[in-house]
Amino acid sequence: MQVDVLLGLQWGDEGKGKIVDVFTPNYDVIARFQGGPNAGHTLEFQGSKHVLHHIPSGVFRKDTINLIGNGVILDPMSFKEEIKGLEEKGIETKQNLYISNKAHLILPTHRLLDLALERQKGKQKIGSTLKGIGPTYTDKVARTGIRIGDIISEDFHSQYNTLKEIHLSLLKSYGLIIEDETIDQLSFNEYEAKWMEAINLISEMKLVDSENFINQKINDGKKVLAEGAQGTLLDIDFGSYPFVTSSNTITAGVCAGLGIAPSKINRVYGVFKAYCTRVGSGPFPTELNDDFGQKLRDQGNEYGATTGRPRRCGWLDLPALKYAIMLNGVTDLVMTKADVFTGFQKLSVCRQYMINNKNVDFSTFNLKQENLECYLHEFEGWNENINQVNDYKQLPANMKKYLDFIENDTGTQISVISTSADRTGIIFKNDQMFN
Ligand code: GDP
Ligand code: IMO
Ligand code: MG
């Protein structure tokens, strides 16, 4: 049995969490392969809303195994809050949740380093979620990090103190005075004490050699879905560098982040919004700083699930989408949030990038060029509310034209259309997908 992948094709927040939740009944294992608490995956059902950061979005479906892979980085404090939040809602988390002993730990000082680095960058700041992502992956690559499996070793505290000391001297060199800072409204010492308490919770969880665990599941004929975090344009290698995250968010990241061989990968579901959003800094060629942009933000409720920051909004960017489809080997597109366009008289997509009226190829390397322009293709809008529609045939004719155009331009089928934030708002255009 093989592994399917679901990931974001834009700058994150495409609606991955909702779609994983809808797909989960067709899988035995849902596995996260990269990222950490910078992710905020929202799920809505039965009138309640849940936001997940580390825990895979299969957690709400009974009997599904959820795995946090070796490519993920984990913050014990934020993880503990996540578990607590779910348990308060009566969701059983511990029975079916497994964590890789090779996943790296986010230390309190990683959070402060993130802050210090962003401050140092000034106007050039990345707009990081300040969850410690960059510094933790830096330590992983520098071979100085601490892993989940180290928690139960006798010299864990000595490992912690050694790394903390390195961080403290770095922080000093950046001019950050620890006593002047808070983390999640706590002083450093208070936060550190709570962080250590949270470590205890993790040591009670199911810590596994996740690469052996998942390959055994595959050999046993179980169906695995790898859940991406962030999005392709935030990929460390192929995104709009340096305004990216610090992991490989693309399909290739699944192999390294879970220990799955490339030959095991079957379908790749690429999730994209009917328009584009971006939270944080960096180039965004189709960004709308006008009434359309504000309308998208208002109707789409475009505020970050992790930080609450308003998301920047713009038209769908087809050159960027095709680039993401290429990098990931997308077999099926999943479009979310087209319902947000209801009431728009006109809408547009970027069909081609141009410089001085000449077509230019898409490259994340030249996204920052000031004279880069988008050639837009305009569509008639629609007024019908599609939130309750579950049958493709019942979609407004103008929306079908929009979908057809995207399929033709990208050469990739749109197999699933999400019509609302709720679990029930879904259309399967390709009903053979899980066979
Ligand atoms: P993720 O990080 O990719 O999981 O996405 P987020 O949860 O950060 O952001 C997506 C937002 O859109 C969440 O508030 C979802 O509840 C919501 N959402 C997902 N799909 C749809 C949809 O088809 N229509 C609408 N209106 N909202 C959606
Ligand atoms: P999900 O999984 C949207 C953005 C940040 C910032 C940049 C680097 O919910 O789609 P980092 O904290 O990783 O150092 O931030 O990446 N970013 C996201 N944007 N959705 C996310 O995750 C994101 N995770 C990070 O805003 O611009
Ligand atoms: Mg999100």
Short mmCIF file of C-alpha atoms and ligand atoms in Angstrom, two decimals:
data_model
loop_
_atom_site.label_atom_id
_atom_site.label_comp_id
_atom_site.label_asym_id
_atom_site.label_seq_id
_atom_site.Cartn_x
_atom_site.Cartn_y
_atom_site.Cartn_z
CA MET A 1 0.00 0.00 0.00
CA GLN A 2 1.25 3.46 -0.79
CA VAL A 3 1.38 6.91 0.69
CA ASP A 4 -0.66 9.90 -0.45
CA VAL A 5 0.38 13.48 0.24
CA LEU A 6 -1.70 16.58 0.91
CA LEU A 7 0.03 19.95 0.96
CA GLY A 8 -0.39 23.65 0.25
CA LEU A 9 0.46 25.17 -3.13
CA GLN A 10 0.59 28.83 -2.08
CA TRP A 11 1.85 30.76 0.96
CA GLY A 12 0.15 28.57 3.58
CA ASP A 13 -3.37 28.70 5.05
CA GLU A 14 -4.91 27.14 1.95
CA GLY A 15 -7.33 25.13 4.10
CA LYS A 16 -5.18 21.98 4.45
CA GLY A 17 -6.54 21.12 7.92
CA LYS A 18 -10.14 21.11 6.75
CA ILE A 19 -9.37 18.91 3.75
CA VAL A 20 -7.28 16.42 5.76
CA ASP A 21 -10.18 16.12 8.18
CA VAL A 22 -12.58 15.39 5.29
CA PHE A 23 -10.19 12.82 3.74
CA THR A 24 -9.25 11.08 7.01
CA PRO A 25 -11.99 8.37 6.94
CA ASN A 26 -10.18 7.01 3.83
CA TYR A 27 -6.84 6.62 5.67
CA ASP A 28 -5.42 4.68 8.61
CA VAL A 29 -2.52 7.01 9.43
CA ILE A 30 -2.19 10.79 9.16
CA ALA A 31 1.41 12.01 9.47
CA ARG A 32 2.95 15.46 9.73
CA PHE A 33 6.41 15.64 8.10
CA GLN A 34 7.69 19.19 8.64
CA GLY A 35 7.04 22.51 10.33
CA GLY A 36 5.95 23.00 13.91
CA PRO A 37 3.78 25.38 15.90
CA ASN A 38 4.06 28.00 13.13
CA ALA A 39 1.27 25.97 11.49
CA GLY A 40 -2.35 26.70 12.34
CA HIS A 41 -4.75 24.21 10.76
CA THR A 42 -8.44 24.99 11.28
CA LEU A 43 -11.21 22.40 11.34
CA GLU A 44 -14.91 23.09 11.77
CA PHE A 45 -17.69 20.65 12.45
CA GLN A 46 -20.88 20.42 14.51
CA GLY A 47 -20.76 24.13 15.23
CA SER A 48 -17.28 24.15 16.78
CA LYS A 49 -13.92 25.29 15.52
CA HIS A 50 -10.54 23.74 16.34
CA VAL A 51 -7.05 24.97 15.49
CA LEU A 52 -4.17 22.47 15.42
CA HIS A 53 -0.46 23.36 15.45
CA HIS A 54 1.58 20.15 15.83
CA ILE A 55 -1.05 17.44 15.97
CA PRO A 56 -2.15 15.96 12.63
CA SER A 57 -5.66 16.84 11.49
CA GLY A 58 -6.78 13.20 11.75
CA VAL A 59 -7.10 13.54 15.52
CA PHE A 60 -10.88 14.06 15.49
CA ARG A 61 -11.63 10.77 13.77
CA LYS A 62 -11.74 7.74 16.08
CA ASP A 63 -9.25 4.94 15.38
CA THR A 64 -7.04 7.04 13.10
CA ILE A 65 -3.35 6.91 13.97
CA ASN A 66 -1.67 10.32 14.06
CA LEU A 67 2.09 10.60 13.73
CA ILE A 68 4.36 13.58 14.32
CA GLY A 69 7.33 12.73 12.09
CA ASN A 70 11.06 13.31 12.45
CA GLY A 71 10.92 16.37 10.17
CA VAL A 72 8.63 18.23 12.58
CA ILE A 73 9.97 20.46 15.35
CA LEU A 74 8.03 20.51 18.58
CA ASP A 75 7.51 23.08 21.30
CA PRO A 76 6.55 21.24 24.52
CA MET A 77 4.64 24.24 25.92
CA SER A 78 2.55 24.83 22.85
CA PHE A 79 2.07 21.08 22.42
CA LYS A 80 0.84 20.73 25.99
CA GLU A 81 -1.67 23.55 25.43
CA GLU A 82 -2.84 21.84 22.28
CA ILE A 83 -3.40 18.54 24.09
CA LYS A 84 -5.13 20.32 26.97
CA GLY A 85 -7.43 22.20 24.59
CA LEU A 86 -8.47 18.99 22.88
CA GLU A 87 -9.00 17.11 26.13
CA GLU A 88 -11.18 19.93 27.46
CA LYS A 89 -13.38 19.34 24.43
CA GLY A 90 -13.53 15.63 25.26
CA ILE A 91 -11.21 14.53 22.44
CA GLU A 92 -9.03 11.53 23.25
CA THR A 93 -5.53 12.37 22.04
CA LYS A 94 -2.95 10.15 23.64
CA GLN A 95 -4.15 6.70 22.58
CA ASN A 96 -3.52 7.12 18.86
CA LEU A 97 -0.84 9.82 18.82
CA TYR A 98 2.79 8.87 18.16
CA ILE A 99 5.82 11.17 18.14
CA SER A 100 9.14 10.56 16.42
CA ASN A 101 12.06 10.40 18.81
CA LYS A 102 14.06 12.16 16.07
CA ALA A 103 11.84 15.26 15.96
CA HIS A 104 13.74 18.29 17.30
CA LEU A 105 12.78 20.31 20.36
CA ILE A 106 12.09 24.05 20.36
CA LEU A 107 13.75 25.51 23.46
CA PRO A 108 12.66 28.72 25.19
CA THR A 109 15.88 30.34 23.97
CA HIS A 110 15.01 29.40 20.36
CA ARG A 111 11.93 31.61 20.73
CA LEU A 112 14.07 34.51 21.96
CA LEU A 113 16.60 34.00 19.17
CA ASP A 114 13.77 34.20 16.62
CA LEU A 115 12.78 37.53 18.16
CA ALA A 116 16.34 38.85 18.24
CA LEU A 117 16.96 37.89 14.60
CA GLU A 118 13.75 39.51 13.42
CA ARG A 119 14.56 42.71 15.31
CA GLN A 120 18.01 42.75 13.80
CA LYS A 121 16.54 42.52 10.30
CA GLY A 122 14.42 45.64 10.92
CA LYS A 123 12.41 46.51 7.79
CA GLN A 124 13.71 43.37 6.07
CA LYS A 125 12.10 41.15 8.73
CA ILE A 126 10.53 37.91 7.53
CA GLY A 127 7.36 38.34 9.55
CA SER A 128 8.07 35.08 11.37
CA THR A 129 5.43 33.64 13.67
CA LEU A 130 8.14 33.95 16.37
CA LYS A 131 7.64 30.34 17.41
CA GLY A 132 11.37 29.60 17.23
CA ILE A 133 11.22 27.81 13.87
CA GLY A 134 14.32 29.27 12.15
CA PRO A 135 16.69 28.91 15.14
CA THR A 136 15.53 25.34 15.88
CA TYR A 137 16.06 24.14 12.31
CA THR A 138 19.39 26.01 12.36
CA ASP A 139 20.50 23.93 15.36
CA LYS A 140 19.29 20.76 13.66
CA VAL A 141 21.43 21.45 10.59
CA ALA A 142 24.36 22.64 12.73
CA ARG A 143 24.12 19.31 14.59
CA THR A 144 23.68 21.05 17.93
CA GLY A 145 19.95 20.41 18.42
CA ILE A 146 18.14 18.32 21.01
CA ARG A 147 15.68 15.66 19.95
CA ILE A 148 12.51 14.30 21.53
CA GLY A 149 14.23 10.99 22.26
CA ASP A 150 16.82 12.84 24.36
CA ILE A 151 14.14 13.79 26.89
CA ILE A 152 14.34 10.39 28.56
CA SER A 153 18.12 10.24 28.63
CA GLU A 154 19.95 10.84 31.90
CA ASP A 155 21.97 13.73 30.59
CA PHE A 156 18.98 15.62 29.15
CA HIS A 157 19.42 18.50 31.60
CA SER A 158 23.09 18.80 30.82
CA GLN A 159 22.33 18.80 27.05
CA TYR A 160 19.70 21.46 27.67
CA ASN A 161 22.04 23.66 29.69
CA THR A 162 24.87 23.37 27.16
CA LEU A 163 22.63 24.51 24.31
CA LYS A 164 21.01 27.18 26.45
CA GLU A 165 24.43 28.64 27.27
CA ILE A 166 25.31 28.85 23.56
CA HIS A 167 22.00 30.60 22.93
CA LEU A 168 22.49 33.02 25.82
CA SER A 169 25.81 34.19 24.45
CA LEU A 170 24.28 34.58 20.99
CA LEU A 171 21.39 36.56 22.45
CA LYS A 172 23.85 38.80 24.24
CA SER A 173 25.68 39.45 20.99
CA TYR A 174 22.35 40.47 19.42
CA GLY A 175 21.83 42.90 22.30
CA LEU A 176 18.77 41.13 23.65
CA ILE A 177 18.39 41.43 27.43
CA ILE A 178 16.51 38.39 28.68
CA GLU A 179 15.18 40.13 31.79
CA ASP A 180 13.45 42.70 29.56
CA GLU A 181 11.58 40.13 27.49
CA THR A 182 8.54 37.92 27.97
CA ILE A 183 7.49 34.76 26.16
CA ASP A 184 3.73 34.29 25.92
CA GLN A 185 3.38 36.95 28.65
CA LEU A 186 5.68 35.10 31.07
CA SER A 187 9.15 36.08 32.24
CA PHE A 188 11.92 33.85 30.87
CA ASN A 189 12.33 31.99 34.18
CA GLU A 190 8.60 31.40 34.57
CA TYR A 191 8.34 30.22 31.00
CA GLU A 192 11.35 27.92 31.32
CA ALA A 193 9.90 26.28 34.46
CA LYS A 194 6.62 25.59 32.66
CA TRP A 195 8.52 24.34 29.61
CA MET A 196 10.29 21.79 31.81
CA GLU A 197 6.91 20.65 33.21
CA ALA A 198 5.67 20.20 29.66
CA ILE A 199 8.68 18.00 28.91
CA ASN A 200 7.30 15.54 31.47
CA LEU A 201 4.06 15.26 29.54
CA ILE A 202 5.97 14.42 26.37
CA SER A 203 8.02 11.74 28.08
CA GLU A 204 4.70 10.00 28.85
CA MET A 205 3.63 9.99 25.20
CA LYS A 206 4.25 7.24 22.64
CA LEU A 207 7.74 8.04 21.36
CA VAL A 208 8.76 5.89 18.40
CA ASP A 209 11.34 5.33 15.70
CA SER A 210 8.86 6.84 13.30
CA GLU A 211 10.57 5.69 10.10
CA ASN A 212 10.29 2.04 11.20
CA PHE A 213 6.79 2.62 12.57
CA ILE A 214 5.42 4.12 9.36
CA ASN A 215 7.12 1.65 7.02
CA GLN A 216 5.70 -1.19 9.06
CA LYS A 217 2.24 0.33 8.67
CA ILE A 218 2.78 0.61 4.92
CA ASN A 219 3.92 -3.03 4.76
CA ASP A 220 0.85 -4.05 6.75
CA GLY A 221 -1.32 -2.54 4.00
CA LYS A 222 -2.37 0.55 5.93
CA LYS A 223 -3.21 3.75 4.04
CA VAL A 224 -1.08 6.75 4.95
CA LEU A 225 -1.76 10.43 4.27
CA ALA A 226 1.13 12.87 4.80
CA GLU A 227 -0.14 16.30 5.89
CA GLY A 228 1.92 19.30 4.84
CA ALA A 229 2.26 22.52 6.78
CA GLN A 230 2.93 26.01 5.37
CA GLY A 231 2.93 26.07 1.56
CA THR A 232 5.12 25.56 -1.50
CA LEU A 233 5.98 29.26 -1.86
CA LEU A 234 7.32 29.19 1.71
CA ASP A 235 9.64 26.24 0.97
CA ILE A 236 13.22 26.86 2.15
CA ASP A 237 14.69 25.99 -1.28
CA PHE A 238 11.98 26.98 -3.76
CA GLY A 239 9.93 29.64 -1.98
CA SER A 240 10.34 33.40 -2.13
CA TYR A 241 13.64 33.26 -0.20
CA PRO A 242 14.51 34.72 2.29
CA PHE A 243 10.82 35.30 3.07
CA VAL A 244 10.18 31.62 3.66
CA THR A 245 10.03 29.11 6.48
CA SER A 246 12.96 26.84 7.37
CA SER A 247 11.78 23.46 6.09
CA ASN A 248 11.00 21.70 2.81
CA THR A 249 7.26 22.06 2.49
CA ILE A 250 7.06 20.21 -0.83
CA THR A 251 6.47 16.51 -1.64
CA ALA A 252 10.21 15.84 -1.43
CA GLY A 253 9.99 16.85 2.25
CA VAL A 254 7.72 13.85 2.91
CA CYS A 255 10.55 11.42 2.14
CA ALA A 256 13.07 13.06 4.49
CA GLY A 257 10.51 14.13 7.09
CA LEU A 258 9.02 10.66 7.55
CA GLY A 259 11.60 8.23 6.17
CA ILE A 260 9.38 7.16 3.27
CA ALA A 261 10.99 6.16 -0.04
CA PRO A 262 9.99 8.25 -3.11
CA SER A 263 8.69 5.10 -4.85
CA LYS A 264 6.03 4.76 -2.13
CA ILE A 265 4.38 8.07 -2.99
CA ASN A 266 1.15 7.76 -4.93
CA ARG A 267 -1.35 10.63 -5.17
CA VAL A 268 -0.39 14.22 -4.37
CA TYR A 269 -3.30 16.49 -3.44
CA GLY A 270 -2.37 20.13 -3.94
CA VAL A 271 -4.60 22.48 -1.96
CA PHE A 272 -5.04 26.05 -3.19
CA LYS A 273 -7.36 28.91 -2.38
CA ALA A 274 -9.50 30.35 -5.19
CA TYR A 275 -7.45 33.52 -4.60
CA CYS A 276 -4.09 34.10 -2.83
CA THR A 277 -3.16 35.16 0.67
CA ARG A 278 0.10 35.72 2.44
CA VAL A 279 0.81 36.51 6.08
CA GLY A 280 4.21 38.01 6.85
CA SER A 281 6.58 39.91 4.58
CA GLY A 282 7.85 39.17 1.10
CA PRO A 283 6.91 39.58 -2.53
CA PHE A 284 3.31 38.98 -3.58
CA PRO A 285 2.81 39.93 -7.25
CA THR A 286 -1.02 39.67 -7.32
CA GLU A 287 -1.56 41.48 -4.00
CA LEU A 288 -4.57 43.81 -3.94
CA ASN A 289 -4.16 46.90 -1.80
CA ASP A 290 -7.64 48.11 -2.74
CA ASP A 291 -11.32 47.46 -2.03
CA PHE A 292 -11.12 44.03 -3.67
CA GLY A 293 -8.32 43.04 -1.28
CA GLN A 294 -10.29 44.29 1.72
CA LYS A 295 -13.42 42.51 0.52
CA LEU A 296 -11.51 39.23 0.21
CA ARG A 297 -10.11 39.71 3.72
CA ASP A 298 -13.56 40.48 5.16
CA GLN A 299 -15.56 37.81 3.33
CA GLY A 300 -12.81 35.21 3.64
CA ASN A 301 -12.14 36.07 7.30
CA GLU A 302 -8.46 36.25 6.39
CA TYR A 303 -6.80 36.55 9.78
CA GLY A 304 -3.98 34.16 10.81
CA ALA A 305 -4.98 31.01 12.74
CA THR A 306 -1.70 31.10 14.71
CA THR A 307 -0.97 34.80 15.18
CA GLY A 308 -4.29 36.52 14.36
CA ARG A 309 -2.48 38.82 11.92
CA PRO A 310 -4.51 40.14 8.96
CA ARG A 311 -3.56 38.19 5.83
CA ARG A 312 -2.57 40.04 2.68
CA CYS A 313 -4.98 39.15 -0.15
CA GLY A 314 -4.75 39.06 -3.95
CA TRP A 315 -5.95 37.33 -7.12
CA LEU A 316 -5.07 33.74 -7.93
CA ASP A 317 -1.57 33.53 -9.42
CA LEU A 318 -1.53 30.87 -12.15
CA PRO A 319 2.20 31.03 -13.01
CA ALA A 320 2.95 30.45 -9.31
CA LEU A 321 0.35 27.68 -9.11
CA LYS A 322 1.86 25.87 -12.11
CA TYR A 323 5.30 26.14 -10.53
CA ALA A 324 3.95 24.55 -7.34
CA ILE A 325 2.22 21.77 -9.32
CA MET A 326 5.52 21.05 -11.07
CA LEU A 327 7.59 20.91 -7.87
CA ASN A 328 5.15 18.66 -6.04
CA GLY A 329 4.00 16.34 -8.84
CA VAL A 330 0.39 17.21 -8.04
CA THR A 331 -2.07 14.59 -9.31
CA ASP A 332 -5.23 16.27 -7.97
CA LEU A 333 -6.01 19.88 -7.22
CA VAL A 334 -8.24 20.79 -4.29
CA MET A 335 -9.73 24.27 -4.48
CA THR A 336 -10.94 25.97 -1.31
CA LYS A 337 -12.82 29.19 -0.51
CA ALA A 338 -14.44 29.93 -3.90
CA ASP A 339 -17.55 30.67 -1.81
CA VAL A 340 -15.76 33.85 -0.70
CA PHE A 341 -16.26 35.25 -4.24
CA THR A 342 -20.06 35.15 -3.94
CA GLY A 343 -21.29 38.69 -4.64
CA PHE A 344 -18.19 39.75 -6.61
CA GLN A 345 -19.33 41.21 -9.96
CA LYS A 346 -15.96 40.53 -11.55
CA LEU A 347 -12.91 38.55 -10.57
CA SER A 348 -9.48 38.02 -12.10
CA VAL A 349 -6.54 35.65 -12.21
CA CYS A 350 -2.94 36.39 -13.09
CA ARG A 351 -2.26 34.49 -16.28
CA GLN A 352 1.25 35.62 -17.12
CA TYR A 353 4.08 37.66 -15.64
CA MET A 354 5.37 40.55 -17.75
CA ILE A 355 8.26 42.99 -17.61
CA ASN A 356 8.09 46.02 -19.94
CA ASN A 357 5.15 44.40 -21.75
CA LYS A 358 7.15 41.25 -22.50
CA ASN A 359 6.17 37.84 -21.12
CA VAL A 360 8.60 36.44 -18.55
CA ASP A 361 8.79 32.96 -17.07
CA PHE A 362 7.83 32.47 -13.46
CA SER A 363 10.70 32.23 -11.03
CA THR A 364 10.67 32.78 -7.29
CA PHE A 365 14.07 34.40 -7.84
CA ASN A 366 12.66 37.41 -9.71
CA LEU A 367 9.45 37.90 -7.75
CA LYS A 368 10.89 40.98 -6.12
CA GLN A 369 11.58 42.85 -9.36
CA GLU A 370 9.86 46.20 -9.14
CA ASN A 371 8.74 46.35 -12.76
CA LEU A 372 7.14 42.90 -12.65
CA GLU A 373 3.50 43.10 -13.75
CA CYS A 374 0.68 40.59 -13.87
CA TYR A 375 -1.36 40.10 -17.03
CA LEU A 376 -4.86 39.55 -15.68
CA HIS A 377 -7.70 37.53 -17.15
CA GLU A 378 -11.13 38.72 -16.01
CA PHE A 379 -14.21 36.62 -15.21
CA GLU A 380 -17.86 37.42 -14.52
CA GLY A 381 -18.75 36.74 -10.89
CA TRP A 382 -21.78 35.03 -9.35
CA ASN A 383 -24.27 35.79 -6.59
CA GLU A 384 -25.39 32.32 -5.55
CA ASN A 385 -24.44 31.11 -2.08
CA ILE A 386 -22.61 27.79 -2.58
CA ASN A 387 -21.99 26.88 1.08
CA GLN A 388 -24.52 24.03 1.02
CA VAL A 389 -23.73 22.75 -2.47
CA ASN A 390 -22.34 19.19 -2.57
CA ASP A 391 -22.92 18.44 -6.23
CA TYR A 392 -20.67 19.87 -8.91
CA LYS A 393 -23.61 20.20 -11.34
CA GLN A 394 -25.30 22.67 -8.99
CA LEU A 395 -22.44 25.17 -8.98
CA PRO A 396 -23.08 28.54 -10.68
CA ALA A 397 -22.23 28.52 -14.40
CA ASN A 398 -19.72 31.36 -13.96
CA MET A 399 -17.90 29.48 -11.24
CA LYS A 400 -17.64 26.44 -13.50
CA LYS A 401 -16.03 28.69 -16.13
CA TYR A 402 -13.49 29.75 -13.50
CA LEU A 403 -12.75 26.12 -12.60
CA ASP A 404 -12.48 25.06 -16.26
CA PHE A 405 -10.06 27.87 -16.98
CA ILE A 406 -7.78 26.83 -14.10
CA GLU A 407 -7.88 23.17 -15.13
CA ASN A 408 -7.04 24.04 -18.75
CA ASP A 409 -4.28 26.45 -17.87
CA THR A 410 -2.59 24.15 -15.34
CA GLY A 411 -3.34 20.91 -17.18
CA THR A 412 -4.34 19.39 -13.83
CA GLN A 413 -7.74 18.16 -12.69
CA ILE A 414 -9.57 19.90 -9.86
CA SER A 415 -10.81 16.79 -8.07
CA VAL A 416 -12.24 18.39 -4.94
CA ILE A 417 -13.91 21.75 -4.27
CA SER A 418 -14.44 23.05 -0.76
CA THR A 419 -17.53 25.23 -0.41
CA SER A 420 -17.42 26.30 3.25
CA ALA A 421 -15.23 26.11 6.35
CA ASP A 422 -17.37 23.28 7.70
CA ARG A 423 -16.55 19.61 7.21
CA THR A 424 -19.79 19.17 5.25
CA GLY A 425 -18.97 21.83 2.63
CA ILE A 426 -17.28 19.62 0.05
CA ILE A 427 -17.71 18.50 -3.56
CA PHE A 428 -15.91 15.43 -4.92
CA LYS A 429 -15.68 16.03 -8.64
CA ASN A 430 -13.51 12.95 -9.07
CA ASP A 431 -15.34 10.19 -7.24
CA GLN A 432 -12.70 7.57 -8.07
CA MET A 433 -10.02 9.31 -6.01
CA PHE A 434 -9.77 6.93 -3.06
CA ASN A 435 -10.17 3.71 -5.06
P1 GDP B 1 -4.42 25.66 6.81
O1 GDP B 1 -3.29 26.25 7.58
O2 GDP B 1 -4.03 25.38 5.38
O3 GDP B 1 -5.04 24.47 7.46
O4 GDP B 1 -5.53 26.80 6.72
P2 GDP B 1 -6.01 27.76 7.93
O5 GDP B 1 -6.83 26.96 8.87
O6 GDP B 1 -4.88 28.53 8.49
O7 GDP B 1 -6.88 28.82 7.13
C1 GDP B 1 -7.95 28.44 6.31
C2 GDP B 1 -9.23 29.13 6.82
O8 GDP B 1 -10.26 29.00 5.86
C3 GDP B 1 -9.77 28.52 8.09
O9 GDP B 1 -10.43 29.51 8.85
C4 GDP B 1 -10.78 27.50 7.57
O10 GDP B 1 -11.81 27.21 8.51
C5 GDP B 1 -11.34 28.23 6.39
N1 GDP B 1 -11.78 27.41 5.26
C6 GDP B 1 -11.26 26.25 4.77
N2 GDP B 1 -11.91 25.90 3.64
C7 GDP B 1 -12.84 26.84 3.41
C8 GDP B 1 -13.81 27.06 2.37
O11 GDP B 1 -13.91 26.31 1.40
N3 GDP B 1 -14.59 28.17 2.48
C9 GDP B 1 -14.48 29.05 3.51
N4 GDP B 1 -15.26 30.11 3.52
N5 GDP B 1 -13.58 28.89 4.49
C10 GDP B 1 -12.77 27.80 4.43
P1 IMO B 2 0.05 26.77 7.89
O1 IMO B 2 0.51 25.36 8.10
C1 IMO B 2 0.93 30.84 6.63
C2 IMO B 2 4.98 32.31 7.37
C3 IMO B 2 5.18 33.40 8.40
C4 IMO B 2 6.40 34.10 7.82
C5 IMO B 2 7.22 32.94 7.27
C6 IMO B 2 8.28 32.43 8.23
O2 IMO B 2 -1.00 27.20 8.85
O3 IMO B 2 -0.34 26.98 6.46
P2 IMO B 2 8.28 31.06 10.50
O4 IMO B 2 7.47 31.21 11.73
O5 IMO B 2 8.13 29.73 9.83
O6 IMO B 2 9.71 31.44 10.69
O7 IMO B 2 7.70 32.17 9.48
O8 IMO B 2 6.29 31.90 6.99
N1 IMO B 2 4.28 31.10 7.87
C7 IMO B 2 3.02 30.79 7.53
N2 IMO B 2 2.11 31.45 6.80
N3 IMO B 2 0.63 29.62 7.13
C8 IMO B 2 1.55 28.94 7.85
O9 IMO B 2 1.35 27.66 8.25
C9 IMO B 2 2.79 29.53 8.11
N4 IMO B 2 3.89 29.15 8.80
C10 IMO B 2 4.81 30.12 8.64
O10 IMO B 2 4.07 34.25 8.46
O11 IMO B 2 6.02 34.92 6.75
MG MG B 3 -2.87 27.97 8.73
#
